[in-house]
Each structure stands twice: as structure tokens, then as C-alpha cells.
Short mmCIF file of C-alpha atoms in Angstrom, two decimals:
data_model
loop_
_atom_site.label_atom_id
_atom_site.label_comp_id
_atom_site.label_asym_id
_atom_site.label_seq_id
_atom_site.Cartn_x
_atom_site.Cartn_y
_atom_site.Cartn_z
CA MET A 22 -0.08 0.06 0.10
CA ASN A 23 1.74 3.20 -1.07
CA TRP A 24 -0.51 5.44 0.99
CA THR A 25 2.17 8.07 1.48
CA SER A 26 2.02 9.18 -2.19
CA THR A 27 -1.82 9.00 -2.08
CA LEU A 28 -1.73 11.21 0.89
CA ILE A 29 0.69 13.78 -0.58
CA ALA A 30 -1.52 13.91 -3.68
CA ALA A 31 -4.54 14.40 -1.62
CA VAL A 32 -3.20 17.34 0.38
CA ALA A 33 -1.82 18.85 -2.80
CA ALA A 34 -5.40 18.97 -4.26
CA VAL A 35 -6.87 20.40 -1.11
CA SER A 36 -8.31 23.89 -1.80
CA ALA A 37 -8.65 26.77 0.75
CA CYS A 38 -12.24 27.09 1.82
CA ALA A 39 -14.30 29.09 4.36
CA PRO A 40 -15.45 27.54 7.74
CA GLY A 41 -17.54 24.54 7.22
CA ALA A 42 -16.63 24.06 3.56
CA GLN A 43 -15.19 20.77 2.12
CA ALA A 44 -12.18 20.17 0.40
CA ARG A 45 -11.96 18.65 -2.98
CA ASP A 46 -10.42 15.22 -2.39
CA ASP A 47 -9.63 13.09 0.71
CA LEU A 48 -9.82 15.73 3.64
CA GLU A 49 -12.59 17.75 4.77
CA ARG A 50 -12.72 21.02 6.82
CA THR A 51 -15.34 21.42 9.84
CA CYS A 52 -15.70 24.18 12.39
CA LEU A 53 -17.75 24.23 15.49
CA PRO A 54 -20.54 26.51 15.51
CA GLU A 55 -19.67 28.50 18.56
CA GLY A 56 -17.73 31.68 17.77
CA ASP A 57 -16.15 32.32 20.98
CA ALA A 58 -15.20 29.06 22.15
CA ALA A 59 -11.93 28.06 20.74
CA TYR A 60 -9.38 29.56 23.07
CA GLY A 61 -6.76 27.24 24.67
CA LEU A 62 -7.39 24.76 21.89
CA ASP A 63 -6.07 21.17 22.05
CA LEU A 64 -6.57 17.89 20.16
CA GLU A 65 -6.42 14.21 20.59
CA VAL A 66 -7.93 11.27 18.66
CA ASP A 67 -8.98 8.07 20.16
CA SER A 68 -8.67 4.36 19.01
CA LEU A 69 -12.01 4.52 17.20
CA GLY A 70 -11.22 7.93 15.33
CA ASP A 71 -13.43 10.23 17.39
CA LEU A 72 -11.68 13.60 18.06
CA HIS A 73 -11.42 14.99 21.42
CA LEU A 74 -10.95 18.64 21.84
CA SER A 75 -10.42 20.75 24.95
CA ARG A 76 -11.25 24.57 24.63
CA VAL A 77 -12.24 27.52 26.57
CA ARG A 78 -15.41 29.66 25.89
CA ARG A 79 -14.26 33.16 26.30
CA ILE A 80 -17.30 34.91 27.15
CA ARG A 81 -19.11 32.22 29.41
CA GLY A 82 -15.60 31.31 30.88
CA ASP A 83 -16.28 27.47 30.63
CA VAL A 84 -13.49 24.97 29.90
CA VAL A 85 -15.14 22.45 27.71
CA HIS A 86 -14.52 18.88 26.61
CA THR A 87 -16.01 18.25 22.95
CA ILE A 88 -16.09 14.74 21.35
CA VAL A 89 -16.63 14.69 17.49
CA GLY A 90 -17.97 11.64 16.27
CA PRO A 91 -18.70 10.12 12.69
CA GLY A 92 -20.40 12.69 10.46
CA GLY A 93 -19.63 15.56 12.77
CA ALA A 94 -21.91 14.23 15.68
CA LEU A 95 -20.99 16.51 18.70
CA THR A 96 -20.96 15.89 22.53
CA HIS A 97 -20.05 18.83 24.73
CA GLU A 98 -19.16 18.54 28.30
CA VAL A 99 -18.22 21.29 30.91
CA VAL A 100 -15.02 20.43 32.73
CA PHE A 101 -14.64 23.82 34.77
CA PRO A 102 -17.69 25.83 34.61
CA ARG A 103 -17.15 29.56 34.29
CA ALA A 104 -13.31 29.45 35.11
CA SER A 105 -11.93 31.82 32.70
CA ARG A 106 -12.61 35.51 33.43
CA ILE A 107 -12.32 37.62 30.21
CA GLY A 108 -9.91 40.55 30.41
CA THR A 109 -8.97 40.09 34.06
CA ASP A 110 -7.92 36.32 34.58
CA GLU A 111 -8.25 34.45 31.48
CA VAL A 112 -7.47 30.79 30.83
CA VAL A 113 -5.19 30.80 27.78
CA ASP A 114 -3.91 27.14 27.75
CA THR A 115 -5.35 23.70 28.18
CA ASP A 116 -3.85 20.23 27.54
CA LEU A 117 -5.68 17.11 26.84
CA LEU A 118 -4.50 13.54 27.19
CA LEU A 119 -6.09 10.16 26.60
CA ILE A 120 -5.22 7.05 28.58
CA ASP A 121 -6.89 4.03 27.21
CA ASP A 122 -9.27 6.47 25.50
CA VAL A 123 -10.40 8.09 28.97
CA PRO A 124 -9.57 11.80 28.54
CA TYR A 125 -7.81 13.99 31.13
CA ILE A 126 -7.48 17.81 30.80
CA CYS A 127 -5.29 20.32 32.80
CA ALA A 128 -5.91 23.99 33.03
CA TYR A 129 -5.37 26.96 35.37
CA ASP A 130 -8.59 27.74 37.27
CA PRO A 131 -9.17 31.20 38.44
CA ARG A 132 -12.09 30.46 40.64
CA GLU A 133 -10.09 29.33 43.58
CA PRO A 134 -6.71 30.11 41.73
CA GLY A 135 -4.58 27.06 40.98
CA LEU A 136 -3.97 24.27 38.55
CA ARG A 137 -6.34 21.56 38.33
CA VAL A 138 -6.42 18.36 36.30
CA ALA A 139 -9.73 16.60 35.67
CA GLY A 140 -10.59 13.07 34.61
CA ARG A 141 -13.95 11.94 32.74
CA GLU A 142 -16.32 9.37 34.27
CA PRO A 143 -18.16 7.06 31.84
CA ASP A 144 -21.41 9.04 32.41
CA GLY A 145 -19.55 12.19 31.03
CA THR A 146 -19.16 13.90 34.58
CA TRP A 147 -15.57 15.15 35.35
CA ILE A 148 -13.59 14.89 38.63
CA PRO A 149 -11.24 17.63 39.15
CA GLU A 150 -8.23 17.60 41.38
CA LEU A 151 -6.18 20.54 42.69
CA VAL A 152 -2.58 20.19 41.75
CA GLN A 153 -0.98 23.45 42.82
CA ALA A 154 -2.67 26.44 44.40
CA GLY A 155 -1.91 30.12 43.49
CA SER A 156 -2.69 32.84 41.23
CA GLY A 157 -1.40 31.92 37.68
CA ALA A 158 -0.40 28.32 38.78
CA GLY A 159 -0.61 26.35 35.51
CA ASP A 160 -1.33 28.95 33.07
CA PHE A 161 0.59 26.65 30.84
CA CYS A 162 0.48 22.95 31.37
CA ALA A 163 1.32 19.70 29.60
CA LEU A 164 -0.14 16.26 30.51
CA THR A 165 1.66 12.93 30.02
CA THR A 166 2.11 9.59 31.64
CA TRP A 167 5.72 9.03 33.33
CA ARG A 168 6.92 6.22 35.09
CA GLY A 169 3.54 4.66 35.13
CA ARG A 170 1.87 7.68 36.62
CA LEU A 171 -0.26 10.63 35.49
CA THR A 172 2.13 13.67 35.27
CA VAL A 173 1.65 17.40 34.65
CA ALA A 174 4.47 19.93 33.79
CA PHE A 175 3.45 23.48 34.40
CA HIS A 176 4.51 27.16 34.70
CA ASP A 177 4.19 28.76 38.08
CA ALA A 178 5.86 31.82 39.45
CA GLY A 179 8.37 31.99 36.78
CA GLN A 180 9.51 28.36 37.24
CA LEU A 181 9.05 25.18 35.43
CA GLN A 182 7.44 22.51 37.84
CA VAL A 183 6.35 18.93 37.53
CA ALA A 184 3.59 17.26 39.58
CA THR A 185 3.17 13.50 39.56
CA ARG A 186 0.06 11.87 40.88
CA THR A 187 0.68 9.60 44.01
CA GLY A 188 -3.01 8.74 44.92
CA ASP A 189 -6.51 10.26 45.01
CA ASP A 190 -6.25 13.85 45.07
CA ALA A 191 -2.63 13.65 45.88
CA TRP A 192 0.26 15.23 43.97
CA ALA A 193 4.14 15.41 44.47
CA VAL A 194 5.47 18.55 43.05
CA GLN A 195 9.07 19.47 42.21
CA VAL A 196 10.87 22.27 40.62
CA ALA A 197 12.52 21.05 37.38
CA HIS A 198 14.04 24.35 36.21
CA ALA A 199 14.36 27.74 37.64
CA GLU A 200 16.63 30.74 37.07
CA GLU A 201 16.69 34.07 39.15
CA GLY A 202 15.32 36.81 37.15
CA HIS A 203 14.00 34.64 34.38
CA ASP A 204 10.36 33.53 33.53
CA VAL A 205 10.84 30.00 32.43
CA GLY A 206 8.48 27.24 31.70
CA VAL A 207 6.24 29.20 29.25
CA GLU A 208 4.36 27.34 26.74
CA VAL A 209 5.72 24.08 28.01
CA ALA A 210 5.40 20.89 26.13
CA ALA A 211 6.16 17.34 27.06
CA GLY A 212 7.59 13.91 25.73
CA VAL A 213 8.72 10.66 27.28
CA VAL A 214 11.67 8.84 26.25
CA GLY A 215 11.76 5.54 28.07
CA ASP A 216 12.15 6.53 31.72
CA MET A 217 13.09 10.23 30.83
CA LEU A 218 10.69 13.14 30.95
CA VAL A 219 11.70 15.59 28.32
CA LEU A 220 10.16 19.19 28.61
CA ALA A 221 10.43 22.03 26.00
CA HIS A 222 9.73 25.38 27.20
CA ARG A 223 10.51 29.13 26.51
CA ASP A 224 12.69 31.59 28.63
CA VAL A 225 11.04 34.95 28.13
CA GLU A 226 14.02 37.14 29.31
CA ALA A 227 16.48 35.14 27.40
CA ARG A 228 14.36 34.69 24.34
CA ARG A 229 15.59 31.22 24.02
CA LEU A 230 14.09 27.59 23.90
CA LYS A 231 15.05 25.28 26.77
CA VAL A 232 14.88 21.56 26.87
CA THR A 233 14.84 20.15 30.45
CA TYR A 234 14.93 16.59 30.97
CA SER A 235 15.16 13.96 33.90
CA THR A 236 18.30 12.30 34.67
CA ALA A 237 18.99 8.74 35.96
CA ALA A 238 20.33 10.09 39.23
CA GLY A 239 16.74 11.69 40.01
CA GLY A 240 17.64 15.25 39.17
CA TRP A 241 17.02 17.55 36.25
CA ARG A 242 19.13 18.90 33.32
CA THR A 243 18.51 21.82 31.07
CA GLU A 244 20.02 22.66 27.65
CA VAL A 245 19.80 26.15 26.33
CA ILE A 246 19.15 26.22 22.43
CA GLU A 247 21.10 28.92 20.61
CA ALA A 248 20.46 29.70 16.85
CA ASN A 249 23.01 32.46 16.06
CA ASP A 250 21.23 35.60 17.33
CA PHE A 251 17.66 34.66 16.72
CA ALA A 252 15.18 34.28 19.52
CA THR A 253 14.12 30.82 19.66
CA GLY A 254 11.42 28.62 21.62
CA PHE A 255 8.10 30.23 20.46
CA ARG A 256 5.28 27.75 21.21
CA PRO A 257 7.32 24.59 21.36
CA ARG A 258 6.11 21.11 20.62
CA VAL A 259 7.91 17.72 21.52
CA SER A 260 7.76 14.62 19.44
CA VAL A 261 9.67 11.39 20.11
CA ARG A 262 10.66 9.39 17.22
CA ARG A 263 10.54 5.50 17.38
CA ASP A 264 14.43 5.31 17.73
CA GLY A 265 14.29 7.57 20.76
CA GLU A 266 15.37 10.76 19.06
CA VAL A 267 13.79 13.94 20.51
CA TRP A 268 12.42 16.49 18.22
CA VAL A 269 11.39 19.89 19.32
CA THR A 270 9.79 22.10 16.71
CA HIS A 271 9.43 25.89 17.49
CA GLY A 272 9.24 29.26 16.06
CA LEU A 273 11.42 32.08 16.12
CA VAL A 274 9.80 34.68 18.45
CA PRO A 275 8.89 37.51 16.37
CA GLN A 276 11.17 40.57 16.59
CA ASN A 277 8.17 43.17 16.69
CA VAL A 278 6.48 41.94 19.78
CA PRO A 279 6.84 44.10 22.70
CA ALA A 280 8.25 42.31 25.77
CA GLN A 281 5.22 43.20 27.71
CA ASP A 282 2.87 41.54 25.25
CA VAL A 283 5.11 38.47 25.11
CA ALA A 284 5.24 38.26 28.94
CA HIS A 285 1.47 38.41 29.00
CA ARG A 286 0.65 36.10 26.00
CA ASN A 287 -0.77 38.72 23.92
CA TYR A 288 -0.17 37.33 20.52
CA ARG A 289 -3.36 38.22 18.55
CA ASN A 290 -1.95 41.37 17.11
CA LEU A 291 1.43 40.00 15.92
CA GLY A 292 3.17 40.83 12.64
CA SER A 293 4.73 38.32 10.42
CA ASP A 294 5.94 35.00 11.49
CA ASP A 295 9.78 34.86 11.61
CA GLY A 296 10.84 31.20 11.12
CA PHE A 297 9.93 27.49 11.88
CA MET A 298 12.79 25.58 13.63
CA LEU A 299 13.78 21.95 14.51
CA THR A 300 15.91 21.09 17.46
CA ARG A 301 16.66 17.27 17.54
CA GLY A 302 18.84 14.78 19.16
CA HIS A 303 19.27 11.83 21.47
CA LEU A 304 19.28 12.70 25.27
CA PRO A 305 21.27 12.77 27.23
CA GLY A 306 23.63 14.08 24.31
CA ALA A 307 24.03 16.98 21.98
CA LEU A 308 21.05 18.76 20.27
CA THR A 309 21.20 20.45 16.97
CA THR A 310 19.12 23.08 15.70
CA ALA A 311 18.17 24.07 11.98
CA ALA A 312 15.64 26.04 10.23
CA ILE A 313 12.68 24.04 8.45
CA ASP A 314 11.47 27.27 6.83
CA ASP A 315 12.67 30.86 7.50
CA GLU A 316 10.06 32.63 5.45
CA TRP A 317 6.86 33.90 7.22
CA VAL A 318 6.07 30.79 8.95
CA GLY A 319 6.22 29.13 12.44
CA GLY A 320 4.09 31.31 14.86
CA THR A 321 1.87 28.30 15.56
CA HIS A 322 2.26 24.73 14.68
CA GLY A 323 1.74 20.98 15.53
CA ILE A 324 3.69 17.80 14.62
CA THR A 325 2.75 14.11 14.90
CA GLN A 326 4.02 10.83 13.42
CA LEU A 327 1.70 9.21 10.87
CA ALA A 328 1.92 5.51 9.68
CA GLY A 329 5.13 4.22 8.85
CA GLY A 330 7.08 6.83 11.13
CA MET A 331 6.37 9.50 8.68
CA VAL A 332 6.60 12.79 10.35
CA LEU A 333 3.91 15.63 9.56
CA ALA A 334 4.09 19.15 10.68
CA ALA A 335 1.23 21.76 10.22
CA ALA A 336 2.40 25.22 10.53
CA ARG A 337 0.98 28.87 10.16
CA GLU A 338 2.07 31.09 7.43
CA ARG A 339 1.59 34.69 8.24
CA LEU A 340 2.88 37.88 6.42
CA ARG A 341 1.95 41.39 7.41
CA SER A 342 3.80 43.71 4.94
CA PRO A 343 2.95 47.27 3.40
CA LEU A 344 5.26 46.09 0.48
CA PHE A 345 4.23 42.45 -0.01
CA GLY A 346 0.77 42.76 1.42
CA ASP A 347 -0.88 40.38 3.84
CA ARG A 348 -1.33 36.71 3.83
CA GLU A 349 -2.27 33.79 5.99
CA GLY A 350 -2.26 30.09 5.43
CA LEU A 351 -1.81 26.61 7.06
CA ARG A 352 1.05 24.63 5.49
CA LEU A 353 1.65 20.78 5.76
CA TYR A 354 5.31 19.53 5.68
CA LEU A 355 5.54 15.90 4.82
CA GLY A 356 8.96 15.04 4.26
CA LEU A 357 10.86 16.19 7.47
CA PRO A 358 13.70 16.56 8.22
CA GLY A 359 15.33 15.72 4.75
CA ASP A 360 12.75 17.48 2.52
CA PRO A 361 11.32 20.73 3.94
CA THR A 362 8.81 21.19 0.85
CA TRP A 363 5.30 21.75 1.96
CA GLU A 364 1.77 22.11 0.47
CA HIS A 365 -0.99 24.71 1.43
CA LEU A 366 -3.90 23.18 3.49
CA GLU A 367 -5.40 26.71 3.21
CA PHE A 368 -4.42 30.04 2.18
CA GLN A 369 -5.79 33.60 1.99
CA ASP A 370 -4.31 36.90 0.86
CA ASP A 371 -5.15 40.51 1.48
CA ARG A 372 -7.98 40.34 -1.24
CA GLY A 373 -10.10 38.20 1.08
CA ARG A 374 -11.48 37.82 4.56
CA ARG A 375 -8.66 37.80 7.06
CA HIS A 376 -8.00 34.80 9.09
CA THR A 377 -5.71 34.42 11.99
CA TYR A 378 -4.74 30.78 12.96
CA LEU A 379 -4.04 30.11 16.48
CA ARG A 380 -3.38 26.74 18.65
CA ILE A 381 -2.50 24.41 15.63
CA GLY A 382 -2.49 20.83 16.62
CA ALA A 383 -1.81 17.57 14.76
CA ARG A 384 -2.61 13.88 15.54
CA PRO A 385 -3.01 10.75 13.62
CA ASP A 386 -6.30 8.86 13.26
CA PRO A 387 -6.39 5.06 13.91
CA PHE A 388 -5.12 4.41 10.36
CA GLY A 389 -2.19 6.75 10.38
CA TRP A 390 -4.08 9.59 8.47
CA PRO A 391 -3.56 13.11 9.49
CA VAL A 392 -6.08 15.31 11.75
CA VAL A 393 -5.29 19.08 12.07
CA SER A 394 -7.01 21.17 14.57
CA PHE A 395 -6.76 25.00 14.81
CA THR A 396 -8.44 28.15 16.16
CA ASP A 397 -9.65 30.34 13.25
CA GLU A 398 -10.16 33.97 14.28
CA LEU A 399 -12.35 35.20 11.45
CA GLU A 400 -12.27 38.90 10.69
CA PRO A 401 -15.81 40.68 11.39
CA LEU A 402 -17.58 42.03 8.51
CA PRO A 403 -20.59 44.63 8.35
CA ASP A 404 -23.10 41.69 8.21
CA ASP A 405 -21.24 39.00 10.06
CA PRO A 406 -19.63 39.27 13.43
CA GLY A 407 -16.77 36.87 12.81
CA GLY A 408 -15.26 35.13 15.80
CA ALA A 409 -12.83 32.45 16.96
CA PHE A 410 -13.86 29.06 15.79
CA ALA A 411 -12.55 25.68 16.67
CA CYS A 412 -11.79 24.00 13.19
CA PHE A 413 -10.37 20.72 12.07
CA TRP A 414 -9.36 18.81 8.90
CA ARG A 415 -9.88 15.04 8.99
CA PRO A 416 -10.25 12.46 6.23
CA ILE A 417 -13.58 12.26 4.67
CA ASP A 418 -15.72 9.26 5.64
CA THR A 419 -18.84 8.99 3.26
CA ASP A 420 -20.44 5.97 4.80
CA LEU A 421 -19.64 7.06 8.52
CA ASP A 422 -18.22 3.54 9.04
CA ARG A 423 -15.09 5.12 10.93
CA ILE A 424 -12.85 4.03 7.98
CA PRO A 425 -11.60 7.07 5.75
CA ASP A 426 -12.50 6.88 2.09
CA ALA A 427 -8.85 7.04 1.03
CA GLU A 428 -8.11 4.03 3.40
CA GLU A 429 -11.05 2.15 2.06
CA ALA A 430 -9.74 2.57 -1.54
CA LEU A 431 -6.43 1.03 -0.13
CA ARG A 432 -8.05 -1.86 1.51
CA GLY A 433 -10.67 -2.75 -1.07
CA THR A 434 -13.69 -2.00 0.95
CA ASP A 435 -16.70 -0.04 -0.26
CA PRO A 436 -16.59 3.73 0.72
CA GLU A 437 -20.18 4.05 0.15
CA ASP A 438 -21.31 0.93 2.18
CA PRO A 439 -20.64 0.82 5.84
CA ASP A 440 -20.81 -3.04 5.73
CA THR A 441 -18.94 -4.08 2.72
CA ASP A 442 -19.35 -7.97 3.22
CA GLY A 443 -22.78 -7.78 4.61
CA ASP A 444 -22.21 -9.71 7.79
CA GLY A 445 -24.37 -7.19 9.89
CA ARG A 446 -21.02 -5.50 11.19
CA PRO A 447 -19.76 -2.14 10.11
CA ASP A 448 -16.47 -2.20 8.47
CA GLY A 449 -15.00 -0.09 11.03
CA GLN A 450 -16.06 -2.22 13.87
CA GLU A 451 -14.58 -5.18 12.08
CA LEU A 452 -11.01 -3.52 11.73
CA LEU A 453 -10.80 -1.25 15.01
CA VAL A 454 -12.91 -3.43 17.39
CA ASP A 455 -13.37 -7.10 16.12
CA HIS A 456 -9.79 -7.26 14.22
CA SER A 457 -11.68 -9.25 11.66
CA ASP A 458 -11.68 -8.98 7.75
CA PRO A 459 -14.38 -6.54 6.58
CA LEU A 460 -14.30 -8.33 3.04
CA VAL A 461 -15.02 -11.80 4.32
CA ASP A 462 -18.26 -12.62 5.82
CA ASP A 463 -17.18 -14.37 8.86
CA GLU A 464 -20.02 -13.72 11.42
CA PRO A 465 -21.25 -16.88 12.86
CA ARG A 466 -24.84 -17.49 12.10
CA LEU A 467 -27.46 -19.50 13.96
CA ASP A 468 -28.58 -22.83 12.36
CA MET A 469 -32.20 -22.10 11.20
CA GLY A 470 -32.92 -25.66 9.91
CA VAL A 471 -35.49 -27.95 11.43
CA PRO A 472 -34.16 -30.03 14.45
CA ASP A 473 -34.30 -33.78 14.21
CA ALA A 474 -36.22 -33.87 17.52
CA GLU A 475 -37.69 -31.67 20.14
CA PRO A 476 -35.20 -30.75 22.62
CA PRO A 477 -35.94 -32.34 26.05
CA ILE A 478 -37.80 -30.34 28.87
CA PRO A 479 -35.64 -29.66 31.78
CA ASP A 480 -36.87 -31.38 35.14
CA ALA A 481 -36.76 -28.00 36.87
CA ALA A 482 -36.11 -24.31 36.23
CA PRO A 483 -32.60 -23.17 37.07
CA PRO A 484 -32.05 -21.66 40.52
CA ILE A 485 -32.34 -18.17 41.11
CA PRO A 486 -29.02 -16.79 42.57
CA ASP A 487 -28.71 -15.58 46.09
CA ALA A 488 -27.87 -12.09 45.00
CA ALA A 489 -27.45 -9.88 41.97
CA PRO A 490 -23.86 -9.47 40.82
CA PRO A 491 -22.00 -6.42 42.29
CA ILE A 492 -22.47 -3.11 40.40
CA PRO A 493 -19.01 -2.24 39.03
CA ASP A 494 -17.45 1.11 40.01
CA ALA A 495 -18.74 3.90 37.97
CA ALA A 496 -15.45 4.87 36.39
CA PRO A 497 -11.83 3.58 36.15
CA PRO A 498 -9.63 5.55 38.68
CA ILE A 499 -7.35 8.22 37.70
CA PRO A 500 -4.01 6.34 37.23
CA ASP A 501 -1.48 6.95 39.95
#
């Protein structure tokens, strides 16, 4: 199956489109209808291909979990009600993690100020736990599992801190990196290599990317990433390759951003993006840094590994120039690190309505096809208020059987029939749940023939059990 070439061809044919429109070929664009509910956006994809989004309703202040099922079916759940306070104490970041398809979300909660992590019960209710109290604690956070325990890295009081869950509502907190006079831990991202926790974050004063990682001795070590005289570390993302190599993708800090705006995360009125960088290497060991693209790109991005170890990066293109005009786009890079060529997923110039892309994320679906999420701040018009929409590109699934049309073309199943072999089970169920062949009718059937003789009548009815079986717990516990 040469699915990589199929994907590249599909992406090349995708056209720019307005919110809610559909691409021409194998990917489609969808936006949630709420126009103020895409702040702090994060994305995960579960084992059945459902999308999970964490996001903030800016006006109401709710931190929300949204599940997007086949055909765009939506389920919304409030995780932290009325937490964000517009213009005063806003929630600017969330992070979302799936453990065995159970979602967990971290966010700063200004109501009783502090960082909280919540896990979802099967009935859709969320159980929050306070990790660290304090104003601004966890305004940037990153969830992962480390050494078998739920772990959150976060920014607090200018430090990079790490909390590991040790029991019910119990967290062990330690400082991973601090430097006097420096605000570190900003925009933290996390990855795990074996027994090592790797954290990428920005030092605001030094205008540098820092990579902090745990050591075998139980301590922490930090590498400062230099790139000539450029300011590195804008919105870093961590990806761990199959061979254990750590990739940190990050933007160059825009030169025209006032220090106060950088410190207060006021990024909505930035000028052009300044560059898209890749820092990579095996830790402990040397890290190297090189430009992926140095032309009007990198202000926000996502990176993920697809089928076969292929790396996909989605990055914003943004130009604001009185000489060259304005442009905004989403680029897909499919050949990193050796081939930095890219294709437009979307593009607008100053002749059309202005878009501002924020909070780009990228994840693979269960078959290794890309899903890309982002916040699209749409310019208001006289007859349209615009707004900030949570949007995503995902593979088209015409028959809603949870298998993308492009994947069905590779496997030989019918993209317009959810049950190709007619055995009563959708093709997606056979592949993702039953692990059977959707092209072969292998579902056992009852024998509908006439029996040779009537079955004997039992001597007595089966006994009634002494007690009903115990009711299982409502939900699996949050992992220690």
C-alpha cells in the first residue's frame, strides 16, 4: 500500500475554503458553530477515530471537552464551569491527554486560583483535582504519563514545575528548572523517552528555547538552545521518534512583539511570523538546531508521526507587510527532516477575508491519516460578527463507518457501504474492534434448519441466584 503518495496527492489537491466548507479530495474542513469557544484549543484522537477537543468559551468562561464522532456528531461537556474571566484572569492554555481512551484535561482555574487536572467518568461527568494552588499556577500545562503515573508539567511563579499523581487527590510537586530573574516554563510541552521526561519551554527574558529532562540520578538537566542571534522557543512542541530521538519544533520569537505582550501572552496582533525551527537529538547528548523554513512561518504549529514513522508538521504562514501585502495560510510539511517542501492546506491573501490561525495541533487517526486542528479567528464584517472558531481537517468518511474513504480505497472496502461484506457489522467495527476482515463474511450464524427432535424439557427451572452480581465502579480511577 503506497498510502504516503496517496496522501501527498490528496493534500496537494486540497483547496482553501471558508469555515464549514469541504475540500475537493480526501480531507474535509469542519468548524464548531460556537464563535467564541476556541481559546486554549488542544486535540487528541481516540482508538475509534473520534476527535477530542479541549477548549475555552471566552465569554462564558467554561473549559469544555468536545467529542466529534462520525459525521460530525457533537458531544459537549463542561469540565470547569465559568473558570475563565475575560479581560482579567483568562484561561489561555489547556492540555488534553487520552489514557486508554479516557480523557484528562489540565488548566489553570481562577475561581479558587490554581492548576487543576480533571478526569472523565463514563457518564460524562468530570472529577477535578487541585494540583497546585496559587494565582497563575498552571497557566501553561502539559499532561503525560511518566513512570506509570499521570504527570503534569506546568509554569508557576516563573518556574518550570512537575507534578506526579501519587494517589487520590494527591500530587508530588518538584521544581524542574528555575533561574533567578527569568520567566521559564512558558508554553511548556512534554514527551517521554523510556524513563526520561523531556520538557520543552521558553525563557522569556533570554528569548531562548530550553529543553529540560530528567536524569538517571533523579535530578534535572537543562539545555539552552542557541540559533545564532535569533530568539528561539516560540510555542514549542515535542515529538519522540521510534528510535528515541527527540524532536522539538518551535518558532522564532517575532522581533516586533513588545516584551510586555510576550510576557502576558498577547499574541493576537502579531506581525509576520519569523521562522520555523527543528531542534533534535538523543538525550542525554548534543542537540542540533536548524531552520525548517525561514519565511513567514512558524508562529503556531503542530507535529505528529503518521503510519510508517512518517512525520507531519502543520504550521501557520503569516505575512503582514506594506510592501508585499498580507497573507495567512496553513502549511503541511510531509518530508521532514530531509525534505522541507510543503503544500498549502489553506491560504488567504489580502484580497479576501482575514483569518488569524492560532493553536494548531496535529494527530494521526487510527489508520495513520492526519487530523489537524486550529483556532480560526475570522475577521468581522458589517453583516457577520466573525469570531474564534474551533476547526479541524480530517479524512472524509462518506459511509460513516469510521474508515476514511482513502483508506477504504487502499483496502478494497466500499466507501459508500458501511458493511462491505454484509455480515451485519460495520467495516470500522471489524477493523478497529473485532480485528476481523471486512471483506469476508465471517460472522457466525444460527442454524435455522428444522431440528431432528424436540429438545428435552428440563426437570426444573434453573435456581435463582442468592444475590445480584455487584455493580461495578462508576469509572476507572485516575492512574497513580
